[in-house]
Amino acid sequence: MTNVLISLTAAYAAQAKARFARKTLQVEAVQERFLQELLQAHQATELGNQWQLKTIKTVDQFRDRIPVLPYSSYEPYTDRIAQGETNVLTADRVTYINLTSGSTGKKKQVPVTPQFQRTLRRADVAAMGFMFEGLQRRRLKLGKSLLTNSVILQGRTSGGIEYGPVSVGSLRQGRMLFEKFLTPPYSALQIADTLARHYVCLLFALRDPHMRGITANFPMLLLRTCCYLEHYAEPLLEDLQHGTIAPWLSLEPQLRSQLERQWAPAPKRAAELRAIWQAAGKLTPQLAWAELSYTVTARGGTSNFYFERFAEYLGNTPSFGGVYGSAEATLGIYPDFDQDGSILAIESGFYEFVPPDQWQAEHPQTLLPCEVKMGERYRILLTSYSGFYRYDIGDVVEVVGFFEQAPLIVFRHRQGGLLSSTTEKTTEFHATQTLQALQQEFNVRLEDFCITLSKTECPARYVLNVELAFGQTLDRPTQFLERFEHWMGEFNNLYRIARQGQVPPSTLRILAPGSFARVRQRQVDRGMFDSQLKFPHISEDRSFLADFGVLQEVVGAMNISVI
């Protein structure tokens, strides 16, 4: 990447960041303007006519007249759009359909138009501006990054519209720019097989000693890339030395031929890396790329559990959240590295917040961005150029501060993603906090975990399923389980109360190595996108892990205290 390109990109992003920062001084006006422009653009669509959008002149009128509807109410419209009908939800032509990951149910179709993409791009570029500024403060430099995402489309609808994950659409649309900033060639991202794609992307990245960053949708996926590098270090170095691509990789013949033309031996670099590998006994990103400056991956939710293992592979490399988004919209822009709070993306959607006392209401009373309070949690409703209005995406966010007038929000968990034996309502965030505390207290690293419920008892006991990371042992499993009860009660007071009453003591199951890799593969086999894997850390499916090997099981004693 040339210094000229870096300078031009940084200057453009700095302007976008400064423009966005100015707008956070007048959030109410910016949000109202966004809504009015959107309503005007969509007033002649089928749904716009049905809801008489042209008669809505104020934010209050919009909230009074437009219902809060689930995706099932939009599905008949998105199905018709997929069949090629126009002017249904959006006035602009639909050029792509984002599919949600399907991690919480059936995949949803979200129409993408040029105007929708422009609103998302504003947030993306502003986030780049914050990232460049953060790097400068730390005296770090931008450079090429490693990315292993697939760019393969899921297909075309009967109306001829391409569809797939949001990341696929973004990468394909921005191919020319991304090629300048990525170490792997674009053709490497076209490999279907997950292992082969990661291997080839790592191979091209290893050739570049000056690589600066690693990007992945989620921390779990970034760790997977680190594990691939560690596990396949020897064949990678062989291929790097000799200019080959391992014949045992599952590669489409045409792609293999294309990649081999782009590949060449790098014996000097291979020798350098081999010396590092032999001296350290392993190869990690921190060891392979001395100039590694940053990672970019999602924050919030269960991310912190996986961040616990980042130091093992990445040292103290700072991590940037980029944007907090979904298939339906971009919700937040991260202002700095190693920060969980993102600034509400006030130019990418119109947002309302539903307080907990309104979560069961059919017509909830909502708050606007300037009305939310620090430390409170809300469900978030969005209105965007996708054609969805006051749409509840199911995210529960916490307000952790403000950037000027704009709230800083952190994703905590999905609405409805609860685990209850009786009435304790344990969330993924409670579970993640508990396991983080346990890892630190017992100085043990876990590959992953999932809390389920016992099958036959009523009320059911919690079953803590864990898999130890490679080389780890748990010497005091009974004490580990006792402290699980303690920390769960610390982070979820309702659990503490329930354990003092009806809920029986928990069970610890230490699963065989490779168990959670099997779970993730099972998710892919069922249709979840490889680059969007989200692993559930709580599950009311009592058979979720029933067929996995158990190395050890410890049943809690009735007299365990959670006080």
Coordinates of C-alpha atoms in Angstrom, one line a residue, residues 85-343:
E85 CA -41.3 -6.2 -7.4
T86 CA -40.2 -2.6 -7.1
N87 CA -41.4 0.4 -5.0
V88 CA -42.7 -1.8 -2.2
L89 CA -40.7 -0.7 0.8
T90 CA -38.1 1.5 -0.9
A91 CA -38.2 4.0 -3.7
D92 CA -34.7 3.1 -4.7
R93 CA -33.9 -0.1 -6.7
V94 CA -33.0 -3.0 -4.4
T95 CA -29.5 -4.1 -5.4
Y96 CA -28.8 -6.7 -2.8
I97 CA -30.6 -8.5 0.1
N98 CA -28.8 -8.8 3.4
L99 CA -29.6 -12.1 5.2
T100 CA -29.3 -12.1 9.0
S101 CA -27.1 -14.8 10.5
G102 CA -30.0 -17.0 11.6
S103 CA -28.4 -17.4 15.0
T104 CA -31.6 -16.6 16.8
G105 CA -34.1 -18.2 14.4
K106 CA -35.1 -18.0 10.7
K107 CA -32.9 -15.8 8.5
K108 CA -34.5 -12.5 7.7
Q109 CA -34.2 -10.6 4.3
V110 CA -33.2 -6.9 4.5
P111 CA -33.4 -4.9 1.2
V112 CA -30.3 -2.9 0.4
T113 CA -30.5 0.1 -1.9
P114 CA -27.9 2.7 -3.0
Q115 CA -29.3 5.2 -0.5
F116 CA -29.2 2.6 2.3
Q117 CA -25.6 1.9 1.5
R118 CA -24.7 5.7 1.5
T119 CA -26.1 6.0 5.1
L120 CA -24.1 3.0 6.2
R121 CA -20.9 4.3 4.5
R122 CA -21.1 7.6 6.5
A123 CA -20.7 5.6 9.7
D124 CA -18.0 3.4 8.2
V125 CA -15.8 6.3 7.1
A126 CA -16.4 8.2 10.4
A127 CA -15.3 5.1 12.2
M128 CA -12.1 5.0 10.1
G129 CA -11.4 8.6 11.1
F130 CA -11.7 7.7 14.8
M131 CA -9.4 4.6 14.2
F132 CA -6.7 6.6 12.4
E133 CA -6.8 9.2 15.2
G134 CA -6.4 6.5 17.8
L135 CA -3.5 5.0 16.0
Q136 CA -1.7 8.4 15.8
R137 CA -2.2 8.9 19.5
R138 CA -0.5 5.6 20.1
R139 CA 2.2 6.3 17.6
L140 CA 1.1 3.3 15.6
K141 CA 0.6 3.1 11.8
L142 CA -2.0 2.0 9.4
G143 CA -1.1 -0.8 7.0
K144 CA -2.4 -3.8 5.2
S145 CA -4.6 -6.2 7.2
L146 CA -5.5 -9.9 7.3
L147 CA -9.1 -10.8 6.6
T148 CA -10.4 -14.3 6.0
N149 CA -14.1 -13.6 5.3
S150 CA -15.8 -15.4 2.5
V151 CA -17.1 -13.3 -0.4
I152 CA -19.3 -16.1 -1.9
L153 CA -22.9 -15.1 -2.6
Q154 CA -25.6 -17.3 -1.2
G155 CA -27.4 -17.0 -4.5
R156 CA -29.8 -14.9 -6.5
T157 CA -33.5 -14.6 -5.8
S158 CA -36.2 -15.4 -8.4
G159 CA -36.2 -11.7 -9.2
G160 CA -32.4 -11.8 -10.0
I161 CA -31.3 -10.0 -6.8
E162 CA -28.0 -11.2 -5.2
Y163 CA -28.3 -12.1 -1.5
G164 CA -26.1 -13.2 1.3
P165 CA -24.5 -12.0 4.6
V166 CA -24.0 -8.3 5.0
S167 CA -20.2 -8.7 5.0
V168 CA -20.3 -10.4 1.7
G169 CA -22.3 -7.6 0.1
S170 CA -19.9 -5.0 1.6
L171 CA -16.8 -6.7 0.5
R172 CA -18.0 -7.3 -3.0
Q173 CA -19.2 -3.7 -3.4
G174 CA -16.0 -2.3 -2.1
R175 CA -13.7 -4.7 -3.8
M176 CA -11.3 -2.2 -5.4
L177 CA -10.7 -0.4 -2.1
F178 CA -10.5 -3.5 0.0
E179 CA -7.9 -5.0 -2.3
K180 CA -5.6 -2.1 -1.5
F181 CA -5.8 -2.7 2.2
L182 CA -5.8 -6.5 2.5
T183 CA -2.8 -8.9 2.4
P184 CA -4.7 -11.8 0.8
P185 CA -5.8 -11.5 -2.9
Y186 CA -9.5 -11.2 -3.4
S187 CA -9.5 -14.6 -5.0
A188 CA -8.4 -16.2 -1.7
L189 CA -11.7 -14.9 -0.2
Q190 CA -13.6 -16.8 -2.9
I191 CA -12.5 -20.2 -1.5
A192 CA -15.5 -22.1 -0.2
D193 CA -13.8 -24.4 2.3
T194 CA -13.2 -22.7 5.6
L195 CA -9.9 -24.3 6.5
A196 CA -8.5 -23.8 2.9
R197 CA -9.6 -20.1 2.9
H198 CA -7.9 -19.4 6.2
Y199 CA -4.8 -21.3 5.3
V200 CA -4.3 -19.5 1.9
C201 CA -5.1 -16.1 3.5
L202 CA -2.5 -16.7 6.2
L203 CA 0.0 -17.9 3.6
F204 CA -0.2 -14.6 1.7
A205 CA -0.2 -12.6 4.9
L206 CA 3.0 -14.3 6.2
R207 CA 4.8 -13.2 3.1
D208 CA 4.3 -9.6 4.2
P209 CA 6.5 -8.8 7.3
H210 CA 5.0 -5.3 7.5
M211 CA 1.4 -6.3 7.9
R212 CA -0.3 -4.1 10.5
G213 CA -3.8 -5.4 11.3
I214 CA -6.1 -8.4 11.6
T215 CA -9.9 -8.0 11.1
A216 CA -12.7 -10.5 11.9
N217 CA -16.4 -10.1 12.4
F218 CA -16.2 -11.5 16.0
P219 CA -13.5 -12.1 18.5
M220 CA -14.2 -15.9 18.4
L221 CA -13.4 -15.9 14.7
L222 CA -10.2 -13.9 15.1
L223 CA -9.1 -16.4 17.7
R224 CA -9.9 -19.2 15.2
T225 CA -7.5 -17.5 12.7
C226 CA -4.8 -17.4 15.4
C227 CA -5.3 -21.1 16.2
Y228 CA -5.1 -22.0 12.5
L229 CA -1.7 -20.1 12.3
E230 CA -0.5 -22.0 15.4
H231 CA -1.7 -25.4 14.3
Y232 CA -0.6 -25.2 10.6
A233 CA 2.7 -23.3 11.1
E234 CA 4.9 -26.0 9.7
P235 CA 3.1 -26.6 6.4
L236 CA 2.6 -22.8 6.0
L237 CA 6.3 -22.2 6.3
E238 CA 7.1 -25.0 3.9
D239 CA 4.7 -23.5 1.3
L240 CA 6.2 -20.0 2.0
Q241 CA 9.7 -21.3 1.4
H242 CA 9.0 -23.3 -1.8
G243 CA 6.3 -21.2 -3.4
T244 CA 3.7 -24.0 -3.2
I245 CA 0.1 -24.2 -2.0
A246 CA -0.5 -27.4 0.0
P247 CA -2.0 -30.1 -2.2
W248 CA -4.2 -31.5 0.6
L249 CA -6.2 -28.3 0.8
S250 CA -9.8 -28.5 -0.6
L251 CA -9.5 -25.9 -3.3
E252 CA -11.5 -25.4 -6.5
P253 CA -9.2 -26.2 -9.4
Q254 CA -9.7 -22.9 -11.1
L255 CA -9.1 -21.0 -7.9
R256 CA -6.0 -23.0 -7.2
S257 CA -4.6 -22.3 -10.6
Q258 CA -5.3 -18.6 -10.2
L259 CA -3.8 -18.4 -6.7
E260 CA -0.6 -20.3 -7.8
R261 CA -0.1 -17.7 -10.5
Q262 CA -0.2 -15.0 -7.8
W263 CA 2.1 -16.9 -5.5
A264 CA 5.8 -17.0 -5.3
P265 CA 8.5 -18.4 -2.9
A266 CA 9.8 -16.2 -0.1
P267 CA 12.7 -18.3 1.3
K268 CA 14.2 -15.4 3.3
R269 CA 11.0 -14.6 5.0
A270 CA 10.3 -18.3 5.6
A271 CA 13.7 -18.7 7.2
E272 CA 13.1 -15.7 9.5
L273 CA 9.7 -17.1 10.6
R274 CA 11.1 -20.6 11.0
A275 CA 13.7 -19.3 13.4
I276 CA 11.0 -17.5 15.4
W277 CA 8.8 -20.7 15.4
Q278 CA 11.6 -22.9 16.6
A279 CA 12.8 -20.5 19.3
A280 CA 9.3 -19.9 20.7
G281 CA 7.9 -23.3 20.1
K282 CA 4.9 -21.7 18.4
L283 CA 3.9 -19.1 15.8
T284 CA 1.4 -16.4 16.8
P285 CA 0.4 -13.2 15.1
Q286 CA 2.5 -11.2 17.6
L287 CA 5.6 -13.2 16.8
A288 CA 5.0 -13.4 13.0
W289 CA 4.3 -9.7 12.4
A290 CA 6.6 -7.5 14.5
E291 CA 4.8 -4.3 13.3
L292 CA 1.3 -5.6 14.2
S293 CA -0.6 -2.5 15.4
Y294 CA -4.3 -3.3 15.8
T295 CA -7.2 -5.7 15.5
V296 CA -10.7 -4.8 14.4
T297 CA -13.5 -6.9 15.7
A298 CA -16.9 -6.7 17.4
R299 CA -17.1 -5.5 21.0
G300 CA -19.9 -5.8 23.6
G301 CA -22.0 -8.9 24.3
T302 CA -19.9 -12.0 24.9
S303 CA -16.8 -10.5 23.3
N304 CA -15.0 -9.9 26.6
F305 CA -14.9 -13.7 27.3
Y306 CA -12.9 -14.2 24.1
F307 CA -10.8 -11.0 24.7
E308 CA -9.4 -12.8 27.8
R309 CA -7.4 -15.0 25.4
F310 CA -6.2 -12.3 23.0
A311 CA -3.0 -11.6 25.0
E312 CA -1.9 -15.2 24.4
Y313 CA -1.7 -14.6 20.7
L314 CA -1.7 -10.8 20.3
G315 CA 0.1 -9.4 23.4
N316 CA -1.2 -5.9 24.1
T317 CA -2.2 -5.2 20.5
P318 CA -5.1 -2.6 20.8
S319 CA -8.5 -3.7 19.5
F320 CA -11.0 -1.4 17.6
G321 CA -14.7 -2.1 17.3
G322 CA -15.2 -0.4 14.0
V323 CA -19.0 0.0 13.9
Y324 CA -21.7 -1.8 15.9
G325 CA -24.1 -2.9 13.3
S326 CA -26.5 -5.6 12.0
A327 CA -28.0 -6.6 8.7
E328 CA -30.8 -4.0 9.3
A329 CA -28.6 -0.9 10.1
T330 CA -25.5 0.5 11.7
L331 CA -26.2 1.4 15.2
G332 CA -22.9 2.7 16.6
I333 CA -19.5 4.1 15.8
Y334 CA -16.6 3.3 18.0
P335 CA -14.6 6.4 19.1
D336 CA -11.4 4.7 20.2
F337 CA -9.5 1.5 20.7
D338 CA -10.2 -0.9 23.6
Q339 CA -13.5 0.9 24.3
D340 CA -16.9 -1.0 24.5
G341 CA -19.2 2.1 24.1
S342 CA -20.0 3.1 20.6
I343 CA -21.5 6.5 19.6

